[in-house]
Short mmCIF file of C-alpha atoms in Angstrom, two decimals:
data_model
loop_
_atom_site.label_atom_id
_atom_site.label_comp_id
_atom_site.label_asym_id
_atom_site.label_seq_id
_atom_site.Cartn_x
_atom_site.Cartn_y
_atom_site.Cartn_z
CA MET U 236 49.73 -5.44 39.58
CA PRO U 237 49.95 -4.67 43.64
CA ARG U 238 46.30 -4.64 44.97
CA ASN U 239 46.60 -0.99 45.78
CA THR U 240 46.98 -0.11 42.31
CA TRP U 241 44.19 -2.60 40.85
CA PHE U 242 40.90 -0.93 39.85
CA GLU U 243 37.77 -2.70 39.27
CA THR U 244 35.95 -0.89 36.94
CA VAL U 245 36.66 0.72 33.43
CA ALA U 246 35.31 3.89 35.11
CA ILE U 247 37.69 4.07 37.90
CA ALA U 248 40.53 3.30 35.08
CA GLN U 249 39.18 6.90 33.89
CA GLN U 250 39.31 8.98 36.73
CA ARG U 251 42.72 7.80 37.79
CA ALA U 252 43.78 8.49 34.34
CA LYS U 253 42.29 11.84 34.61
CA LYS U 254 44.35 12.71 37.91
CA ARG U 255 47.37 11.07 36.38
CA LEU U 256 47.60 13.17 33.36
CA PRO U 257 48.32 16.35 32.01
CA LYS U 258 44.94 18.34 31.29
CA SER U 259 45.70 18.38 27.57
CA VAL U 260 46.89 14.75 27.21
CA TYR U 261 43.59 13.90 28.85
CA SER U 262 41.01 15.75 27.38
CA SER U 263 42.67 14.42 23.81
CA LEU U 264 41.09 10.69 25.12
CA ILE U 265 37.55 12.26 26.09
CA SER U 266 36.94 14.80 23.10
CA ALA U 267 34.67 14.49 20.26
CA SER U 268 33.36 16.00 17.48
CA GLU U 269 31.08 19.29 17.70
CA LYS U 270 28.44 18.84 20.86
CA GLY U 271 29.52 14.96 21.26
CA LEU U 272 26.07 13.76 20.55
CA THR U 273 27.44 10.48 19.14
CA VAL U 274 30.08 10.08 21.66
CA ALA U 275 27.63 10.12 24.47
CA ASP U 276 25.03 8.05 22.64
CA ASN U 277 27.64 5.21 22.14
CA VAL U 278 27.90 4.67 25.90
CA GLU U 279 24.26 5.45 27.36
CA SER U 280 22.96 3.72 24.32
CA PHE U 281 23.88 0.17 26.19
CA GLY U 282 22.10 1.43 29.23
CA GLU U 283 18.83 1.11 26.99
CA LEU U 284 18.98 -2.77 26.58
CA GLY U 285 18.17 -5.16 28.91
CA PHE U 286 18.66 -8.56 29.71
CA ALA U 287 16.42 -11.59 29.80
CA PRO U 288 18.35 -14.12 32.53
CA HIS U 289 17.63 -17.51 33.97
CA VAL U 290 17.57 -18.12 37.31
CA ILE U 291 18.70 -22.00 37.17
CA GLY U 292 20.76 -24.22 35.08
CA ALA U 293 23.70 -21.82 34.80
CA PRO U 294 26.64 -23.88 33.28
CA GLU U 295 29.68 -24.31 35.40
CA LYS U 296 31.92 -23.03 32.48
CA ARG U 297 31.37 -20.63 30.13
CA ASP U 298 33.61 -20.26 26.92
CA MET U 299 34.19 -17.22 25.58
CA ALA U 300 37.13 -18.05 22.88
CA THR U 301 36.38 -16.82 19.41
CA THR U 302 38.04 -16.04 16.22
CA VAL U 303 38.67 -12.63 14.21
CA MET U 304 40.12 -12.23 10.58
CA GLY U 305 41.51 -16.00 11.30
CA GLN U 306 43.51 -14.79 14.52
CA GLU U 307 41.95 -17.23 17.72
CA ILE U 308 40.88 -15.23 20.81
CA SER U 309 40.45 -16.06 24.13
CA MET U 310 37.41 -13.56 24.14
CA PRO U 311 35.24 -11.53 21.82
CA VAL U 312 37.08 -8.51 22.39
CA ILE U 313 40.19 -6.50 20.51
CA ILE U 314 42.47 -3.56 20.74
CA SER U 315 40.97 -0.93 18.21
CA PRO U 316 43.69 1.24 16.98
CA THR U 317 44.31 4.71 18.34
CA GLY U 318 46.92 7.19 17.42
CA VAL U 319 50.00 8.51 19.12
CA GLN U 320 49.68 6.96 22.73
CA ALA U 321 51.51 9.78 24.99
CA VAL U 322 49.72 8.34 27.89
CA ASP U 323 52.76 6.27 28.83
CA PRO U 324 56.15 6.08 27.43
CA ASP U 325 55.94 2.49 26.37
CA GLY U 326 52.74 3.32 24.32
CA GLU U 327 51.79 0.61 21.75
CA VAL U 328 54.00 -1.84 22.79
CA ALA U 329 52.72 -2.01 26.44
CA VAL U 330 49.15 -2.23 24.83
CA ALA U 331 50.63 -4.81 22.60
CA ARG U 332 51.85 -6.97 25.41
CA ALA U 333 49.02 -6.74 27.43
CA ALA U 334 47.03 -7.82 24.48
CA ALA U 335 49.11 -11.10 24.24
CA ALA U 336 49.01 -11.60 27.75
CA ARG U 337 45.48 -11.93 27.66
CA GLY U 338 45.13 -13.80 24.55
CA THR U 339 43.88 -11.23 22.05
CA ALA U 340 44.32 -9.17 19.01
CA MET U 341 45.46 -5.62 18.46
CA GLY U 342 45.03 -2.98 15.67
CA LEU U 343 47.82 -0.64 15.44
CA SER U 344 47.09 2.66 13.94
CA SER U 345 49.65 4.02 10.92
CA PHE U 346 49.50 7.21 13.05
CA ALA U 347 50.85 4.84 16.20
CA SER U 348 54.46 6.52 18.44
CA LYS U 349 56.03 2.81 17.83
CA PRO U 350 57.01 1.02 14.63
CA ILE U 351 55.15 -2.08 13.57
CA GLU U 352 58.15 -3.91 14.10
CA GLU U 353 58.46 -3.37 17.51
CA VAL U 354 55.04 -4.21 18.16
CA VAL U 355 54.58 -7.28 16.03
CA ALA U 356 57.77 -8.23 18.17
CA VAL U 357 55.71 -8.85 21.22
CA ASN U 358 52.17 -9.72 19.83
CA GLY U 359 52.39 -12.10 16.75
CA LYS U 360 48.26 -11.02 16.24
CA ILE U 361 48.36 -7.31 15.20
CA PHE U 362 46.15 -6.06 12.60
CA PHE U 363 47.70 -2.61 10.84
CA GLN U 364 45.52 0.25 10.43
CA ILE U 365 45.65 2.25 7.35
CA TYR U 366 44.18 5.63 6.65
CA TRP U 367 43.59 6.54 2.79
CA LEU U 368 46.77 9.05 2.54
CA GLY U 369 48.58 9.62 -0.11
CA ASP U 370 48.35 8.17 -3.77
CA ARG U 371 47.95 4.16 -4.56
CA ALA U 372 51.95 3.89 -4.41
CA ALA U 373 52.48 5.50 -1.03
CA ILE U 374 49.68 3.30 0.39
CA ALA U 375 50.93 -0.33 -1.35
CA ALA U 376 54.24 0.80 0.11
CA ARG U 377 52.61 0.80 3.80
CA ALA U 378 50.62 -2.21 3.43
CA GLN U 379 53.94 -3.93 2.03
CA ARG U 380 55.93 -2.86 5.01
CA ALA U 381 53.46 -4.27 7.35
CA LYS U 382 53.00 -7.58 5.62
CA GLU U 383 57.10 -7.60 5.59
CA ALA U 384 56.64 -6.80 9.54
CA GLY U 385 54.13 -9.60 10.00
CA ALA U 386 50.54 -7.97 10.13
CA VAL U 387 48.34 -11.00 9.85
CA GLY U 388 45.31 -8.35 8.78
CA LEU U 389 44.62 -5.00 7.42
CA ILE U 390 42.26 -2.39 8.91
CA VAL U 391 41.08 0.39 6.56
CA THR U 392 39.37 3.43 8.27
CA THR U 393 37.57 5.90 6.58
CA ASP U 394 35.39 7.50 9.11
CA TRP U 395 36.39 10.64 9.83
CA SER U 396 35.32 14.11 8.51
CA PHE U 397 37.57 16.30 9.86
CA SER U 398 35.48 17.99 12.29
CA HIS U 399 37.40 20.60 14.28
CA GLY U 400 34.27 22.00 15.98
CA ARG U 401 34.39 20.77 19.48
CA ASP U 402 32.06 22.35 22.31
CA TRP U 403 34.58 21.81 25.04
CA GLY U 404 37.51 22.74 22.98
CA SER U 405 39.87 20.94 21.13
CA PRO U 406 43.43 20.27 23.30
CA GLN U 407 46.10 22.09 21.35
CA ILE U 408 48.89 19.50 20.17
CA PRO U 409 52.18 21.01 19.25
CA GLU U 410 53.90 20.40 15.81
CA GLN U 411 57.21 19.10 17.27
CA MET U 412 58.58 18.58 21.16
CA ASP U 413 61.40 20.89 20.43
CA LEU U 414 62.79 22.84 23.48
CA LYS U 415 60.38 25.74 23.13
CA THR U 416 57.81 23.75 23.11
CA ILE U 417 59.09 21.56 25.63
CA ALA U 418 59.63 25.00 27.88
CA LYS U 419 56.07 26.27 27.25
CA MET U 420 54.50 22.79 28.62
CA MET U 421 56.50 22.10 31.35
CA PRO U 422 53.93 23.66 33.67
CA GLU U 423 51.32 21.50 32.77
CA GLY U 424 53.58 18.40 32.92
CA LEU U 425 54.92 19.30 36.25
CA SER U 426 51.21 19.60 37.63
CA ARG U 427 51.31 15.72 37.24
CA PRO U 428 54.52 14.53 38.61
CA GLY U 429 53.77 11.07 38.52
CA TRP U 430 53.56 11.14 34.42
CA PHE U 431 56.12 14.00 34.21
CA LEU U 432 58.86 11.61 36.25
CA GLN U 433 57.87 8.82 34.30
CA TRP U 434 58.93 10.50 31.20
CA ALA U 435 61.89 11.90 32.75
CA LYS U 436 63.20 8.62 33.36
CA THR U 437 63.63 8.14 29.61
CA LEU U 438 65.37 11.17 28.88
CA ARG U 439 63.11 11.92 26.02
CA PRO U 440 60.00 13.86 25.61
CA PRO U 441 56.66 11.88 24.08
CA ASN U 442 57.25 10.95 20.04
CA LEU U 443 54.99 13.16 17.88
CA ARG U 444 56.17 11.58 14.92
CA VAL U 445 54.74 8.67 13.44
CA PRO U 446 57.06 6.05 12.09
CA ASN U 447 54.78 3.76 10.37
CA GLN U 448 53.84 6.42 7.76
CA GLY U 449 57.73 6.38 6.72
CA GLY U 450 59.86 3.77 5.58
CA ARG U 451 61.36 1.05 8.16
CA GLY U 452 63.91 2.43 10.23
CA GLU U 453 63.15 5.85 9.73
CA PRO U 454 61.63 7.84 12.34
CA GLY U 455 58.56 9.26 10.08
CA PRO U 456 56.86 12.50 9.49
CA PRO U 457 55.71 14.58 12.35
CA PHE U 458 52.18 13.89 13.22
CA PHE U 459 50.62 17.31 12.11
CA GLN U 460 52.40 16.71 8.50
CA ALA U 461 51.10 13.43 7.89
CA TYR U 462 47.51 14.61 9.28
CA GLY U 463 47.76 17.36 6.61
CA GLU U 464 48.65 15.19 4.10
CA TRP U 465 45.83 12.66 4.87
CA MET U 466 43.08 15.89 4.69
CA GLY U 467 44.91 17.06 1.42
CA THR U 468 43.90 13.43 -0.05
CA PRO U 469 40.75 12.86 -2.39
CA PRO U 470 38.42 10.27 -0.26
CA PRO U 471 38.69 6.75 -1.55
CA THR U 472 35.81 4.95 -4.01
CA TRP U 473 34.56 1.73 -3.51
CA GLU U 474 37.22 0.72 -6.49
CA ASP U 475 40.10 1.85 -4.53
CA ILE U 476 39.02 -0.41 -1.69
CA ALA U 477 38.64 -3.31 -3.75
CA TRP U 478 42.20 -2.51 -5.11
CA LEU U 479 43.89 -2.34 -1.70
CA ARG U 480 41.76 -5.55 -0.58
CA GLU U 481 43.31 -7.34 -3.62
CA LEU U 482 46.70 -5.83 -3.12
CA TRP U 483 47.00 -6.72 0.43
CA GLY U 484 45.57 -10.55 -0.61
CA GLY U 485 44.54 -11.66 3.06
CA PRO U 486 42.62 -10.73 6.11
CA PHE U 487 40.85 -7.05 5.46
CA MET U 488 38.13 -5.40 7.63
CA LEU U 489 36.71 -2.10 6.34
CA LYS U 490 36.04 0.10 9.43
CA GLY U 491 33.68 2.65 9.85
CA ILE U 492 30.22 1.24 8.46
CA VAL U 493 26.68 2.45 9.96
CA ARG U 494 24.57 1.81 7.28
CA VAL U 495 23.05 -1.20 5.49
CA ASP U 496 23.81 -0.27 1.82
CA ASP U 497 27.54 0.66 2.49
CA ALA U 498 27.61 -2.68 4.19
CA LYS U 499 26.52 -4.83 0.97
CA ARG U 500 29.27 -2.36 -1.00
CA ALA U 501 31.42 -3.65 1.17
CA VAL U 502 31.15 -7.06 0.70
CA ASP U 503 30.97 -6.58 -3.17
CA ALA U 504 34.59 -5.26 -2.66
CA GLY U 505 35.77 -8.34 -1.11
CA VAL U 506 36.47 -7.17 2.65
CA SER U 507 37.00 -10.16 5.10
CA ALA U 508 35.15 -8.06 8.11
CA ILE U 509 33.52 -4.71 8.53
CA SER U 510 33.39 -2.96 11.99
CA VAL U 511 30.33 -1.05 12.77
CA SER U 512 31.74 2.23 13.94
CA ASN U 513 31.50 5.71 14.47
CA HIS U 514 35.24 6.54 15.16
CA GLY U 515 34.28 6.59 18.68
CA GLY U 516 32.16 9.72 18.04
CA ASN U 517 34.97 11.43 16.18
CA ASN U 518 33.03 11.26 12.85
CA LEU U 519 29.93 13.20 11.95
CA ASP U 520 28.02 14.57 15.47
CA GLY U 521 24.67 13.12 15.37
CA THR U 522 25.59 9.63 14.02
CA PRO U 523 23.57 7.14 16.05
CA ALA U 524 25.64 4.96 18.36
CA SER U 525 27.22 2.06 17.03
CA ILE U 526 25.19 -0.60 18.70
CA ARG U 527 21.84 1.02 17.27
CA CYS U 528 23.12 0.39 13.97
CA LEU U 529 24.41 -3.16 14.65
CA PRO U 530 21.60 -5.04 14.18
CA ALA U 531 20.28 -4.32 10.69
CA ILE U 532 24.00 -4.50 9.10
CA ALA U 533 24.31 -8.19 10.80
CA ASP U 534 20.99 -9.45 9.62
CA ALA U 535 22.25 -7.84 6.07
CA VAL U 536 25.34 -9.08 5.75
CA GLY U 537 26.58 -11.15 8.95
CA ASP U 538 26.39 -14.62 7.01
CA GLU U 539 29.19 -13.01 4.65
CA VAL U 540 31.44 -11.36 6.50
CA GLU U 541 32.73 -10.81 9.65
CA VAL U 542 30.73 -7.70 11.65
CA LEU U 543 32.61 -6.43 14.58
CA LEU U 544 31.41 -3.61 16.68
CA ASP U 545 33.48 -0.35 17.72
CA GLY U 546 32.12 2.34 20.03
CA GLY U 547 31.30 2.99 23.88
CA ILE U 548 32.54 -0.53 25.53
CA ARG U 549 32.65 0.39 28.78
CA ARG U 550 31.48 -3.11 30.77
CA GLY U 551 31.57 -7.03 29.73
CA SER U 552 28.10 -6.33 29.80
CA ASP U 553 28.11 -4.26 26.59
CA VAL U 554 30.35 -6.98 24.90
CA VAL U 555 27.78 -9.70 25.66
CA LYS U 556 24.93 -7.42 24.27
CA SER U 557 27.12 -6.72 21.08
CA VAL U 558 27.56 -9.97 20.32
CA ALA U 559 24.21 -11.10 21.08
CA LEU U 560 23.02 -8.49 18.52
CA GLY U 561 25.12 -9.99 15.82
CA ALA U 562 28.66 -8.88 16.54
CA ARG U 563 31.23 -11.46 16.39
CA ALA U 564 33.46 -9.43 18.78
CA VAL U 565 34.08 -5.82 19.77
CA MET U 566 37.03 -3.08 19.44
CA ILE U 567 37.86 -1.10 22.56
CA GLY U 568 39.65 2.20 22.17
CA ARG U 569 39.16 4.67 25.07
CA ALA U 570 38.99 2.01 27.87
CA TYR U 571 42.25 0.58 27.44
CA LEU U 572 43.93 4.03 26.90
CA TRP U 573 42.39 4.67 30.12
CA GLY U 574 43.96 1.75 31.67
CA LEU U 575 47.45 2.09 30.03
CA ALA U 576 47.21 5.81 31.43
CA ALA U 577 46.33 4.72 35.26
CA GLY U 578 49.09 1.44 35.02
CA GLY U 579 50.91 0.65 32.13
CA GLN U 580 51.01 -2.35 30.67
CA THR U 581 49.34 -4.00 33.55
CA GLY U 582 46.85 -1.20 33.42
CA VAL U 583 45.76 -2.45 29.85
CA GLU U 584 45.55 -5.98 31.31
CA ASN U 585 43.57 -4.82 33.86
CA VAL U 586 40.69 -3.46 31.82
CA LEU U 587 40.43 -6.58 29.57
CA ASP U 588 40.01 -8.39 33.26
CA ILE U 589 37.21 -6.49 33.97
CA LEU U 590 35.46 -7.00 30.88
CA ARG U 591 36.37 -10.66 30.77
CA GLY U 592 34.74 -11.01 34.03
CA GLY U 593 31.69 -8.96 32.79
CA ILE U 594 31.09 -11.20 29.86
CA ASP U 595 31.43 -14.42 32.36
CA SER U 596 28.85 -12.83 34.76
CA ALA U 597 26.72 -12.09 32.20
CA LEU U 598 27.06 -15.58 30.35
CA MET U 599 26.21 -17.02 33.89
CA GLY U 600 23.13 -15.17 34.44
CA LEU U 601 21.85 -15.81 31.01
CA GLY U 602 22.48 -19.23 31.42
CA ARG U 603 24.55 -19.73 28.53
CA SER U 604 27.90 -21.80 28.18
CA SER U 605 29.76 -19.91 25.27
CA ILE U 606 29.19 -16.63 23.46
CA HIS U 607 28.35 -18.72 20.29
CA GLU U 608 25.03 -19.48 22.13
CA LEU U 609 23.83 -15.39 22.58
CA SER U 610 20.96 -14.31 20.72
CA ALA U 611 18.84 -11.53 20.40
CA GLU U 612 16.23 -13.34 22.13
CA ASP U 613 18.59 -12.63 25.27
CA ILE U 614 18.43 -8.62 25.18
CA LEU U 615 15.36 -6.61 25.92
CA ILE U 616 15.28 -3.99 23.09
CA PRO U 617 12.97 -1.05 23.74
CA GLU U 618 10.56 -0.06 20.86
CA GLY U 619 12.57 2.37 18.81
CA PHE U 620 16.04 1.85 19.78
CA THR U 621 17.60 0.35 16.47
CA ARG U 622 18.56 2.70 13.61
CA ALA U 623 18.16 0.43 10.03
CA LEU U 624 20.14 3.13 8.09
CA GLY U 625 20.79 2.70 4.17
CA VAL U 626 17.98 0.37 3.93
CA PRO U 627 15.56 0.61 0.50
CA ASN U 628 12.11 1.63 1.49
CA ILE U 629 9.72 -1.06 0.07
#
């Protein structure tokens, strides 16, 4: 990446994304449920945690490699699945290439704009994400397509309560990009000429269909048609989760855990991993930050399943704090989307490099030679910081 396009923090990536993207596109990346209490706490809670550094004895080299659901990754950071990525024409394919270039895995949303076959072709470490949408036969068909495409794991996301009330207003996302819609949105697109010209060169508008909800080679339904079907599908039971886990027969993550009792039920259902997550603040507003819920969950089930954290990661030091408090790795969402908007594939690589550099610096300051040496003793945790939800009163 040319030096004049390089950014040194995720915050700068966000600033560049805001300048480059049309207002409605950018707002879709930052909005969250209702007042945004949870999305703010996800980020700000990391600032309440401190480090207990050493001043002598820093190791010359520091190891960041680990595994997630059987996949070797170069650092404890993987890509979290996010829906239609209209911030860049190459979308999920660009993200997958970036993740592969930096030696890590990617979660691919079933609401992605690119077919799973195209994404797996550029990164062999793809975990396919499924929402509970439609009947068991439809869900089984999507899982089978993912398996045939080469997905190495499955992520099931259930933590979204369909809150439409957003104090800053929800961005208006069109049903489809027909000529009428293109004409209506043209002034907003022209206000960001760099973004507009990038799409104009492709001779096609952003894809608002979700090809992974249909059969291979099919365009898939429009986003809102699939979204409506999802909203109309009864939520899954624990028996449903156990059924899908057995059907898949391989590495299986349940994403959206914030309670200890739910974590234990997930173990009983046979999952390989859980993600401590509140859907990036897009679930029930007022849910505590993921990092506040992590220690109790890791203590309860960390010896039985892999525990990951999703929510609020903006720095490598955030990653280190998460690993020290019990996470095997973290999943990033908004951070890489801002990188994608700021610089395409190289922008995502830039974000991953920023996180890697921050992890390395924190390990050095703590005197640790490996992320596997991290523990809660490295972290200053203020009284009342953690939230042990779903723990029986004794």
